[in-house]
Amino acid sequence: MKYILVTGGVISGIGKGIIASSVGTILKSCGLRVTAIKIDPYINIDAGTFSPYEHGEVFVLDDGGEVDLDLGNYERFLDIRLTKDNNLTTGKIYQSVINKERKGDYLGKTVQVVPHITDAIQEWVMRQATVPVDDDGVEPQICVIELGGTVGDIESMPFIEAFRQFQFKVKRENFCNIHVSLVPQPSATGEQKTKPTQNSVRELRGLGLSPDLIMCRCSTPLENSVKEKISMFCHVEPEQVICVADVSSIYRVPLLLENQGVVGYFCQRLDLPIETRPRKMLTKWKEMSDRSDRLLEQCSIALVGKYTKFTDSYASVIKALEHSALAICHKLEIKYIDSADLEPNTLREEPVKYHEAWQKLCSADGILVPGGFGVRGTEGKIHAINWARKQKKPFLGVCLGMQLAVCEFARNVLEWEDANSTEFHPESKHPVVIDMPEHNPGQMGGTMRLGKRRTIFKTTNSILRRLYGDVEYVDERHRHRFEVNPELKDHFEGKGFHFVGQDVGGERMEVIELDDHPYFVGVQYHPEFTSRPIKPSPPYYGLLLASAGKLQSYLQKGCRLSPRDTYSDQSGSSTPDSEIAEPSISQEFVTEGNNEELKYF
């Protein structure tokens, strides 16, 4: 097993996750089997109880793990399936050590950070690195480990010390360290400054880790003199200083690393059994990235949510939309709308903001209401859903978005004026969305209906069923505490509001569709978590097709242009070998409206 540790310096959010994913991608393209581990130094057991404004979205895995969004990047880049133990936190480590202490495993000993915590970290990493993450069930050969936060943080010290010891335990030829640093370029002088990187590397070396590659994040390509200066002061060869400048798409980053000889360096440093010839997979990535930059037709989607000030709150949703947009050869424009701005209160208090929000909503080609928690902004989402239903605008509701679509229909078609979710109005006479029986209200963490669950299609003429390839069931990832009240479903179906997908027991409503509407779909699960660059998620794909006016012709042709489930072949390639011009092949790209991601991935 080879281990590649990715650390970061100067600032957090510098792009370690994208760089770790890109390193894994270029190694996988060489035919190697790659897994990934994300270490978060916070004391939380997992990311499940975070506000999206803290660390972005909570990504959900097949086994129900609520983890950092970087694991979503790993899954999308490498097309692998990770488990909750691939996300290691200080809370998990301390909990496991304290449980051992209570059982008497350390009987007679004083339990300390060194060696007990550091040993537990090393054992966790070594154990998890061997867990298969591909469908073939074969043990990985390389483990990419991303250490969250910044070198020098108090909370990450036990992890740095653990890896200082680890490099000797696994031997030098099986361990290498990539340090990601910032090279700022103040506008006053326009000169690239190396001092932050020098200080960061000095601190890392003082803690016992010496970086093998220094990856410099910068707005413009590194000048040779700057690269040589970093080389001289940071104790590495100039070839070990890699420039990671801002690019038009995060999917150009593997190409950027490949072009600077990163694969050749790993071959020599880790003694990898691979050829250094150009890889077909990366060529196709370049072709698809180029194609995304050349798209002319545009499709706009209104994303109506409550966390729109921070786009990482909807990272997987945005990626799923991008995958689908490229699959239909359209440039994506996302119109972010704070759902509270659509409510009558805003009209009274801030009329300009209210009218701007409604103007965005009305001018969009399609409407998406993603998941969320809490009552704030829910009435605004219901107004948006009402408009989409009446104006026959393509609509997709995910999790809470589906539940609110049920509430909207109950209020305005069934004329149950107080219809609501018991999450927001426990005393409602028409509780169309209710608390699930197994939910434990006394404990918040890990008590939702989580992970991969099966949804059975109850009808053969469902639009979503056809988008999935006319299958009888689908397995998708869930994260919710509330569900549609199954006792009231007959009232809805009599008015053309159909629950076309249900759980295995037929008790939970999973998919809704509305008659006489081009595309009005709601799903209780989160399909964005399994969307891939070359295989867009069918609910999002349907939304983009309907928004671009192509859904009916697509369905009439028998969905024959639907993305194919081909990702890895025997050579380790992660893209299909078919022509790039094929409309069904898609590639993730960063939209013009998402400039934050361009700057710092």
PDB file of N, CA and C in Angstrom, residues 195-285:
ATOM      1  N   LYS A 195       6.846  34.275   0.779  1.00  0.00           N
ATOM      2  CA  LYS A 195       7.060  34.185   2.224  1.00  0.00           C
ATOM      3  C   LYS A 195       6.006  33.333   2.946  1.00  0.00           C
ATOM      4  N   PRO A 196       4.699  33.476   2.612  1.00  0.00           N
ATOM      5  CA  PRO A 196       3.722  32.603   3.290  1.00  0.00           C
ATOM      6  C   PRO A 196       4.031  31.121   3.101  1.00  0.00           C
ATOM      7  N   THR A 197       4.449  30.739   1.890  1.00  0.00           N
ATOM      8  CA  THR A 197       4.779  29.337   1.616  1.00  0.00           C
ATOM      9  C   THR A 197       6.020  28.918   2.392  1.00  0.00           C
ATOM     10  N   GLN A 198       7.043  29.787   2.419  1.00  0.00           N
ATOM     11  CA  GLN A 198       8.255  29.476   3.189  1.00  0.00           C
ATOM     12  C   GLN A 198       7.918  29.212   4.657  1.00  0.00           C
ATOM     13  N   ASN A 199       7.108  30.096   5.243  1.00  0.00           N
ATOM     14  CA  ASN A 199       6.753  29.952   6.658  1.00  0.00           C
ATOM     15  C   ASN A 199       5.945  28.682   6.911  1.00  0.00           C
ATOM     16  N   SER A 200       5.028  28.390   5.987  1.00  0.00           N
ATOM     17  CA  SER A 200       4.183  27.213   6.133  1.00  0.00           C
ATOM     18  C   SER A 200       5.004  25.930   6.077  1.00  0.00           C
ATOM     19  N   VAL A 201       5.934  25.860   5.111  1.00  0.00           N
ATOM     20  CA  VAL A 201       6.778  24.666   4.972  1.00  0.00           C
ATOM     21  C   VAL A 201       7.727  24.544   6.169  1.00  0.00           C
ATOM     22  N   ARG A 202       8.244  25.679   6.632  1.00  0.00           N
ATOM     23  CA  ARG A 202       9.127  25.652   7.800  1.00  0.00           C
ATOM     24  C   ARG A 202       8.398  25.075   9.018  1.00  0.00           C
ATOM     25  N   GLU A 203       7.148  25.495   9.183  1.00  0.00           N
ATOM     26  CA  GLU A 203       6.372  24.994  10.315  1.00  0.00           C
ATOM     27  C   GLU A 203       6.108  23.496  10.178  1.00  0.00           C
ATOM     28  N   LEU A 204       5.781  23.049   8.966  1.00  0.00           N
ATOM     29  CA  LEU A 204       5.520  21.626   8.730  1.00  0.00           C
ATOM     30  C   LEU A 204       6.776  20.798   9.002  1.00  0.00           C
ATOM     31  N   ARG A 205       7.919  21.281   8.526  1.00  0.00           N
ATOM     32  CA  ARG A 205       9.175  20.551   8.736  1.00  0.00           C
ATOM     33  C   ARG A 205       9.550  20.540  10.213  1.00  0.00           C
ATOM     34  N   GLY A 206       9.222  21.627  10.910  1.00  0.00           N
ATOM     35  CA  GLY A 206       9.483  21.680  12.352  1.00  0.00           C
ATOM     36  C   GLY A 206       8.677  20.645  13.118  1.00  0.00           C
ATOM     37  N   LEU A 207       7.531  20.234  12.528  1.00  0.00           N
ATOM     38  CA  LEU A 207       6.680  19.219  13.165  1.00  0.00           C
ATOM     39  C   LEU A 207       7.054  17.799  12.734  1.00  0.00           C
ATOM     40  N   GLY A 208       8.073  17.680  11.859  1.00  0.00           N
ATOM     41  CA  GLY A 208       8.589  16.356  11.515  1.00  0.00           C
ATOM     42  C   GLY A 208       8.174  15.811  10.171  1.00  0.00           C
ATOM     43  N   LEU A 209       7.448  16.600   9.370  1.00  0.00           N
ATOM     44  CA  LEU A 209       7.062  16.157   8.017  1.00  0.00           C
ATOM     45  C   LEU A 209       7.737  17.049   6.990  1.00  0.00           C
ATOM     46  N   SER A 210       8.408  16.434   6.041  1.00  0.00           N
ATOM     47  CA  SER A 210       9.079  17.214   4.994  1.00  0.00           C
ATOM     48  C   SER A 210       8.352  16.982   3.674  1.00  0.00           C
ATOM     49  N   PRO A 211       7.791  18.037   3.066  1.00  0.00           N
ATOM     50  CA  PRO A 211       6.990  17.824   1.849  1.00  0.00           C
ATOM     51  C   PRO A 211       7.825  17.340   0.667  1.00  0.00           C
ATOM     52  N   ASP A 212       7.246  16.392  -0.085  1.00  0.00           N
ATOM     53  CA  ASP A 212       7.889  15.902  -1.302  1.00  0.00           C
ATOM     54  C   ASP A 212       7.483  16.743  -2.501  1.00  0.00           C
ATOM     55  N   LEU A 213       6.254  17.222  -2.504  1.00  0.00           N
ATOM     56  CA  LEU A 213       5.781  18.126  -3.553  1.00  0.00           C
ATOM     57  C   LEU A 213       5.139  19.334  -2.888  1.00  0.00           C
ATOM     58  N   ILE A 214       5.450  20.520  -3.366  1.00  0.00           N
ATOM     59  CA  ILE A 214       4.793  21.733  -2.880  1.00  0.00           C
ATOM     60  C   ILE A 214       3.916  22.243  -4.016  1.00  0.00           C
ATOM     61  N   MET A 215       2.618  22.199  -3.808  1.00  0.00           N
ATOM     62  CA  MET A 215       1.678  22.643  -4.834  1.00  0.00           C
ATOM     63  C   MET A 215       1.217  24.051  -4.493  1.00  0.00           C
ATOM     64  N   CYS A 216       1.537  24.979  -5.369  1.00  0.00           N
ATOM     65  CA  CYS A 216       1.314  26.400  -5.101  1.00  0.00           C
ATOM     66  C   CYS A 216       0.048  26.887  -5.787  1.00  0.00           C
ATOM     67  N   ARG A 217      -0.918  27.293  -4.977  1.00  0.00           N
ATOM     68  CA  ARG A 217      -2.138  27.893  -5.511  1.00  0.00           C
ATOM     69  C   ARG A 217      -1.878  29.359  -5.794  1.00  0.00           C
ATOM     70  N   CYS A 218      -2.194  29.773  -7.011  1.00  0.00           N
ATOM     71  CA  CYS A 218      -1.922  31.160  -7.402  1.00  0.00           C
ATOM     72  C   CYS A 218      -2.922  31.573  -8.480  1.00  0.00           C
ATOM     73  N   SER A 219      -3.082  32.871  -8.645  1.00  0.00           N
ATOM     74  CA  SER A 219      -4.056  33.361  -9.627  1.00  0.00           C
ATOM     75  C   SER A 219      -3.503  33.315 -11.048  1.00  0.00           C
ATOM     76  N   THR A 220      -2.166  33.444 -11.182  1.00  0.00           N
ATOM     77  CA  THR A 220      -1.520  33.362 -12.501  1.00  0.00           C
ATOM     78  C   THR A 220      -0.380  32.357 -12.411  1.00  0.00           C
ATOM     79  N   PRO A 221       0.066  31.797 -13.545  1.00  0.00           N
ATOM     80  CA  PRO A 221       1.139  30.793 -13.496  1.00  0.00           C
ATOM     81  C   PRO A 221       2.389  31.307 -12.775  1.00  0.00           C
ATOM     82  N   LEU A 222       3.040  30.394 -12.054  1.00  0.00           N
ATOM     83  CA  LEU A 222       4.250  30.762 -11.306  1.00  0.00           C
ATOM     84  C   LEU A 222       5.386  31.138 -12.250  1.00  0.00           C
ATOM     85  N   GLU A 223       6.057  32.210 -11.930  1.00  0.00           N
ATOM     86  CA  GLU A 223       7.261  32.573 -12.682  1.00  0.00           C
ATOM     87  C   GLU A 223       8.399  31.651 -12.264  1.00  0.00           C
ATOM     88  N   ASN A 224       9.348  31.412 -13.183  1.00  0.00           N
ATOM     89  CA  ASN A 224      10.463  30.508 -12.890  1.00  0.00           C
ATOM     90  C   ASN A 224      11.282  30.973 -11.697  1.00  0.00           C
ATOM     91  N   SER A 225      11.485  32.279 -11.593  1.00  0.00           N
ATOM     92  CA  SER A 225      12.283  32.804 -10.482  1.00  0.00           C
ATOM     93  C   SER A 225      11.596  32.532  -9.144  1.00  0.00           C
ATOM     94  N   VAL A 226      10.266  32.609  -9.138  1.00  0.00           N
ATOM     95  CA  VAL A 226       9.503  32.342  -7.915  1.00  0.00           C
ATOM     96  C   VAL A 226       9.607  30.858  -7.561  1.00  0.00           C
ATOM     97  N   LYS A 227       9.502  30.007  -8.571  1.00  0.00           N
ATOM     98  CA  LYS A 227       9.602  28.563  -8.351  1.00  0.00           C
ATOM     99  C   LYS A 227      10.972  28.204  -7.781  1.00  0.00           C
ATOM    100  N   GLU A 228      12.029  28.822  -8.334  1.00  0.00           N
ATOM    101  CA  GLU A 228      13.383  28.540  -7.849  1.00  0.00           C
ATOM    102  C   GLU A 228      13.592  29.053  -6.424  1.00  0.00           C
ATOM    103  N   LYS A 229      12.968  30.168  -6.108  1.00  0.00           N
ATOM    104  CA  LYS A 229      13.086  30.711  -4.753  1.00  0.00           C
ATOM    105  C   LYS A 229      12.421  29.778  -3.741  1.00  0.00           C
ATOM    106  N   ILE A 230      11.224  29.290  -4.081  1.00  0.00           N
ATOM    107  CA  ILE A 230      10.535  28.348  -3.200  1.00  0.00           C
ATOM    108  C   ILE A 230      11.366  27.079  -3.048  1.00  0.00           C
ATOM    109  N   SER A 231      11.941  26.609  -4.146  1.00  0.00           N
ATOM    110  CA  SER A 231      12.793  25.421  -4.125  1.00  0.00           C
ATOM    111  C   SER A 231      13.977  25.614  -3.174  1.00  0.00           C
ATOM    112  N   MET A 232      14.609  26.772  -3.255  1.00  0.00           N
ATOM    113  CA  MET A 232      15.809  27.026  -2.458  1.00  0.00           C
ATOM    114  C   MET A 232      15.495  27.105  -0.966  1.00  0.00           C
ATOM    115  N   PHE A 233      14.404  27.781  -0.620  1.00  0.00           N
ATOM    116  CA  PHE A 233      14.104  28.014   0.793  1.00  0.00           C
ATOM    117  C   PHE A 233      13.287  26.890   1.435  1.00  0.00           C
ATOM    118  N   CYS A 234      12.747  26.001   0.608  1.00  0.00           N
ATOM    119  CA  CYS A 234      11.884  24.948   1.153  1.00  0.00           C
ATOM    120  C   CYS A 234      12.484  23.554   1.019  1.00  0.00           C
ATOM    121  N   HIS A 235      13.771  23.484   0.597  1.00  0.00           N
ATOM    122  CA  HIS A 235      14.500  22.220   0.625  1.00  0.00           C
ATOM    123  C   HIS A 235      13.924  21.189  -0.345  1.00  0.00           C
ATOM    124  N   VAL A 236      13.529  21.630  -1.547  1.00  0.00           N
ATOM    125  CA  VAL A 236      13.065  20.703  -2.583  1.00  0.00           C
ATOM    126  C   VAL A 236      13.670  21.114  -3.923  1.00  0.00           C
ATOM    127  N   GLU A 237      13.648  20.199  -4.874  1.00  0.00           N
ATOM    128  CA  GLU A 237      14.083  20.508  -6.241  1.00  0.00           C
ATOM    129  C   GLU A 237      13.042  21.396  -6.927  1.00  0.00           C
ATOM    130  N   PRO A 238      13.452  22.208  -7.923  1.00  0.00           N
ATOM    131  CA  PRO A 238      12.456  23.026  -8.649  1.00  0.00           C
ATOM    132  C   PRO A 238      11.349  22.186  -9.271  1.00  0.00           C
ATOM    133  N   GLU A 239      11.670  20.930  -9.689  1.00  0.00           N
ATOM    134  CA  GLU A 239      10.662  20.063 -10.293  1.00  0.00           C
ATOM    135  C   GLU A 239       9.602  19.634  -9.273  1.00  0.00           C
ATOM    136  N   GLN A 240       9.915  19.781  -7.991  1.00  0.00           N
ATOM    137  CA  GLN A 240       8.971  19.391  -6.943  1.00  0.00           C
ATOM    138  C   GLN A 240       8.058  20.542  -6.538  1.00  0.00           C
ATOM    139  N   VAL A 241       8.215  21.687  -7.166  1.00  0.00           N
ATOM    140  CA  VAL A 241       7.322  22.835  -6.947  1.00  0.00           C
ATOM    141  C   VAL A 241       6.334  22.864  -8.108  1.00  0.00           C
ATOM    142  N   ILE A 242       5.076  22.620  -7.815  1.00  0.00           N
ATOM    143  CA  ILE A 242       4.050  22.488  -8.848  1.00  0.00           C
ATOM    144  C   ILE A 242       3.130  23.705  -8.800  1.00  0.00           C
ATOM    145  N   CYS A 243       2.895  24.279  -9.962  1.00  0.00           N
ATOM    146  CA  CYS A 243       1.996  25.439 -10.063  1.00  0.00           C
ATOM    147  C   CYS A 243       0.565  24.963 -10.299  1.00  0.00           C
ATOM    148  N   VAL A 244      -0.336  25.388  -9.433  1.00  0.00           N
ATOM    149  CA  VAL A 244      -1.762  25.095  -9.625  1.00  0.00           C
ATOM    150  C   VAL A 244      -2.480  26.440  -9.716  1.00  0.00           C
ATOM    151  N   ALA A 245      -2.419  27.023 -10.889  1.00  0.00           N
ATOM    152  CA  ALA A 245      -3.036  28.339 -11.108  1.00  0.00           C
ATOM    153  C   ALA A 245      -4.536  28.178 -11.346  1.00  0.00           C
ATOM    154  N   ASP A 246      -5.263  29.297 -11.265  1.00  0.00           N
ATOM    155  CA  ASP A 246      -6.705  29.275 -11.522  1.00  0.00           C
ATOM    156  C   ASP A 246      -6.966  28.807 -12.952  1.00  0.00           C
ATOM    157  N   VAL A 247      -7.961  27.945 -13.104  1.00  0.00           N
ATOM    158  CA  VAL A 247      -8.313  27.416 -14.426  1.00  0.00           C
ATOM    159  C   VAL A 247      -9.810  27.566 -14.652  1.00  0.00           C
ATOM    160  N   SER A 248     -10.232  27.383 -15.889  1.00  0.00           N
ATOM    161  CA  SER A 248     -11.641  27.601 -16.240  1.00  0.00           C
ATOM    162  C   SER A 248     -12.540  26.515 -15.681  1.00  0.00           C
ATOM    163  N   SER A 249     -11.969  25.355 -15.370  1.00  0.00           N
ATOM    164  CA  SER A 249     -12.760  24.230 -14.873  1.00  0.00           C
ATOM    165  C   SER A 249     -11.929  23.435 -13.886  1.00  0.00           C
ATOM    166  N   ILE A 250     -12.549  23.005 -12.782  1.00  0.00           N
ATOM    167  CA  ILE A 250     -11.802  22.198 -11.815  1.00  0.00           C
ATOM    168  C   ILE A 250     -11.364  20.876 -12.430  1.00  0.00           C
ATOM    169  N   TYR A 251     -11.974  20.471 -13.538  1.00  0.00           N
ATOM    170  CA  TYR A 251     -11.607  19.205 -14.164  1.00  0.00           C
ATOM    171  C   TYR A 251     -10.419  19.356 -15.105  1.00  0.00           C
ATOM    172  N   ARG A 252      -9.850  20.550 -15.149  1.00  0.00           N
ATOM    173  CA  ARG A 252      -8.569  20.727 -15.833  1.00  0.00           C
ATOM    174  C   ARG A 252      -7.393  20.515 -14.877  1.00  0.00           C
ATOM    175  N   VAL A 253      -7.671  20.432 -13.588  1.00  0.00           N
ATOM    176  CA  VAL A 253      -6.585  20.310 -12.610  1.00  0.00           C
ATOM    177  C   VAL A 253      -5.791  19.013 -12.794  1.00  0.00           C
ATOM    178  N   PRO A 254      -6.429  17.834 -13.018  1.00  0.00           N
ATOM    179  CA  PRO A 254      -5.613  16.636 -13.274  1.00  0.00           C
ATOM    180  C   PRO A 254      -4.683  16.814 -14.479  1.00  0.00           C
ATOM    181  N   LEU A 255      -5.182  17.499 -15.513  1.00  0.00           N
ATOM    182  CA  LEU A 255      -4.351  17.749 -16.700  1.00  0.00           C
ATOM    183  C   LEU A 255      -3.174  18.652 -16.345  1.00  0.00           C
ATOM    184  N   LEU A 256      -3.435  19.640 -15.508  1.00  0.00           N
ATOM    185  CA  LEU A 256      -2.403  20.580 -15.075  1.00  0.00           C
ATOM    186  C   LEU A 256      -1.288  19.836 -14.336  1.00  0.00           C
ATOM    187  N   LEU A 257      -1.667  18.926 -13.443  1.00  0.00           N
ATOM    188  CA  LEU A 257      -0.674  18.164 -12.684  1.00  0.00           C
ATOM    189  C   LEU A 257       0.085  17.190 -13.594  1.00  0.00           C
ATOM    190  N   GLU A 258      -0.648  16.566 -14.500  1.00  0.00           N
ATOM    191  CA  GLU A 258      -0.027  15.624 -15.447  1.00  0.00           C
ATOM    192  C   GLU A 258       1.028  16.324 -16.299  1.00  0.00           C
ATOM    193  N   ASN A 259       0.707  17.526 -16.754  1.00  0.00           N
ATOM    194  CA  ASN A 259       1.631  18.256 -17.630  1.00  0.00           C
ATOM    195  C   ASN A 259       2.918  18.670 -16.921  1.00  0.00           C
ATOM    196  N   GLN A 260       2.882  18.726 -15.578  1.00  0.00           N
ATOM    197  CA  GLN A 260       4.087  19.134 -14.838  1.00  0.00           C
ATOM    198  C   GLN A 260       4.859  17.948 -14.265  1.00  0.00           C
ATOM    199  N   GLY A 261       4.560  16.744 -14.791  1.00  0.00           N
ATOM    200  CA  GLY A 261       5.364  15.574 -14.455  1.00  0.00           C
ATOM    201  C   GLY A 261       5.085  14.949 -13.113  1.00  0.00           C
ATOM    202  N   VAL A 262       3.873  15.148 -12.587  1.00  0.00           N
ATOM    203  CA  VAL A 262       3.559  14.591 -11.270  1.00  0.00           C
ATOM    204  C   VAL A 262       3.565  13.058 -11.301  1.00  0.00           C
ATOM    205  N   VAL A 263       3.034  12.472 -12.369  1.00  0.00           N
ATOM    206  CA  VAL A 263       3.006  11.003 -12.462  1.00  0.00           C
ATOM    207  C   VAL A 263       4.423  10.443 -12.482  1.00  0.00           C
ATOM    208  N   GLY A 264       5.294  11.058 -13.269  1.00  0.00           N
ATOM    209  CA  GLY A 264       6.692  10.608 -13.329  1.00  0.00           C
ATOM    210  C   GLY A 264       7.360  10.692 -11.971  1.00  0.00           C
ATOM    211  N   TYR A 265       7.055  11.746 -11.222  1.00  0.00           N
ATOM    212  CA  TYR A 265       7.662  11.898  -9.893  1.00  0.00           C
ATOM    213  C   TYR A 265       7.188  10.783  -8.964  1.00  0.00           C
ATOM    214  N   PHE A 266       5.872  10.493  -8.997  1.00  0.00           N
ATOM    215  CA  PHE A 266       5.339   9.427  -8.142  1.00  0.00           C
ATOM    216  C   PHE A 266       5.934   8.070  -8.517  1.00  0.00           C
ATOM    217  N   CYS A 267       6.127   7.844  -9.826  1.00  0.00           N
ATOM    218  CA  CYS A 267       6.720   6.582 -10.281  1.00  0.00           C
ATOM    219  C   CYS A 267       8.076   6.368  -9.622  1.00  0.00           C
ATOM    220  N   GLN A 268       8.867   7.426  -9.612  1.00  0.00           N
ATOM    221  CA  GLN A 268      10.222   7.329  -9.076  1.00  0.00           C
ATOM    222  C   GLN A 268      10.216   7.329  -7.538  1.00  0.00           C
ATOM    223  N   ARG A 269       9.391   8.197  -6.952  1.00  0.00           N
ATOM    224  CA  ARG A 269       9.409   8.375  -5.486  1.00  0.00           C
ATOM    225  C   ARG A 269       8.761   7.196  -4.757  1.00  0.00           C
ATOM    226  N   LEU A 270       7.667   6.662  -5.314  1.00  0.00           N
ATOM    227  CA  LEU A 270       6.932   5.580  -4.652  1.00  0.00           C
ATOM    228  C   LEU A 270       7.152   4.232  -5.329  1.00  0.00           C
ATOM    229  N   ASP A 271       8.010   4.213  -6.350  1.00  0.00           N
ATOM    230  CA  ASP A 271       8.317   2.961  -7.060  1.00  0.00           C
ATOM    231  C   ASP A 271       7.040   2.302  -7.561  1.00  0.00           C
ATOM    232  N   LEU A 272       6.254   3.081  -8.337  1.00  0.00           N
ATOM    233  CA  LEU A 272       4.963   2.580  -8.828  1.00  0.00           C
ATOM    234  C   LEU A 272       5.147   1.764 -10.101  1.00  0.00           C
ATOM    235  N   PRO A 273       4.424   0.656 -10.239  1.00  0.00           N
ATOM    236  CA  PRO A 273       4.558  -0.216 -11.417  1.00  0.00           C
ATOM    237  C   PRO A 273       3.705   0.277 -12.583  1.00  0.00           C
ATOM    238  N   ILE A 274       3.973   1.467 -13.106  1.00  0.00           N
ATOM    239  CA  ILE A 274       3.151   2.003 -14.195  1.00  0.00           C
ATOM    240  C   ILE A 274       4.028   2.566 -15.297  1.00  0.00           C
ATOM    241  N   GLU A 275       3.427   2.681 -16.480  1.00  0.00           N
ATOM    242  CA  GLU A 275       4.107   3.316 -17.603  1.00  0.00           C
ATOM    243  C   GLU A 275       3.867   4.823 -17.543  1.00  0.00           C
ATOM    244  N   THR A 276       4.773   5.589 -18.119  1.00  0.00           N
ATOM    245  CA  THR A 276       4.617   7.052 -18.106  1.00  0.00           C
ATOM    246  C   THR A 276       4.122   7.575 -19.457  1.00  0.00           C
ATOM    247  N   ARG A 277       3.513   6.707 -20.252  1.00  0.00           N
ATOM    248  CA  ARG A 277       2.978   7.159 -21.540  1.00  0.00           C
ATOM    249  C   ARG A 277       1.723   8.028 -21.315  1.00  0.00           C
ATOM    250  N   PRO A 278       1.356   8.842 -22.307  1.00  0.00           N
ATOM    251  CA  PRO A 278       0.136   9.659 -22.167  1.00  0.00           C
ATOM    252  C   PRO A 278      -1.085   8.762 -21.989  1.00  0.00           C
ATOM    253  N   ARG A 279      -1.983   9.139 -21.129  1.00  0.00           N
ATOM    254  CA  ARG A 279      -3.138   8.310 -20.845  1.00  0.00           C
ATOM    255  C   ARG A 279      -4.372   8.785 -21.599  1.00  0.00           C
ATOM    256  N   LYS A 280      -5.052   7.809 -22.201  1.00  0.00           N
ATOM    257  CA  LYS A 280      -6.216   8.111 -23.034  1.00  0.00           C
ATOM    258  C   LYS A 280      -7.306   8.821 -22.236  1.00  0.00           C
ATOM    259  N   MET A 281      -7.451   8.401 -20.965  1.00  0.00           N
ATOM    260  CA  MET A 281      -8.502   8.984 -20.144  1.00  0.00           C
ATOM    261  C   MET A 281      -8.333  10.493 -20.001  1.00  0.00           C
ATOM    262  N   LEU A 282      -7.103  10.937 -19.740  1.00  0.00           N
ATOM    263  CA  LEU A 282      -6.878  12.363 -19.528  1.00  0.00           C
ATOM    264  C   LEU A 282      -7.073  13.147 -20.825  1.00  0.00           C
ATOM    265  N   THR A 283      -6.800  12.514 -21.956  1.00  0.00           N
ATOM    266  CA  THR A 283      -7.062  13.162 -23.247  1.00  0.00           C
ATOM    267  C   THR A 283      -8.548  13.438 -23.397  1.00  0.00           C
ATOM    268  N   LYS A 284      -9.353  12.457 -23.009  1.00  0.00           N
ATOM    269  CA  LYS A 284     -10.797  12.631 -23.122  1.00  0.00           C
ATOM    270  C   LYS A 284     -11.295  13.685 -22.133  1.00  0.00           C
ATOM    271  N   TRP A 285     -10.688  13.746 -20.954  1.00  0.00           N
ATOM    272  CA  TRP A 285     -11.060  14.799 -20.006  1.00  0.00           C
ATOM    273  C   TRP A 285     -10.800  16.169 -20.622  1.00  0.00           C
TER     274      TRP A 285
END
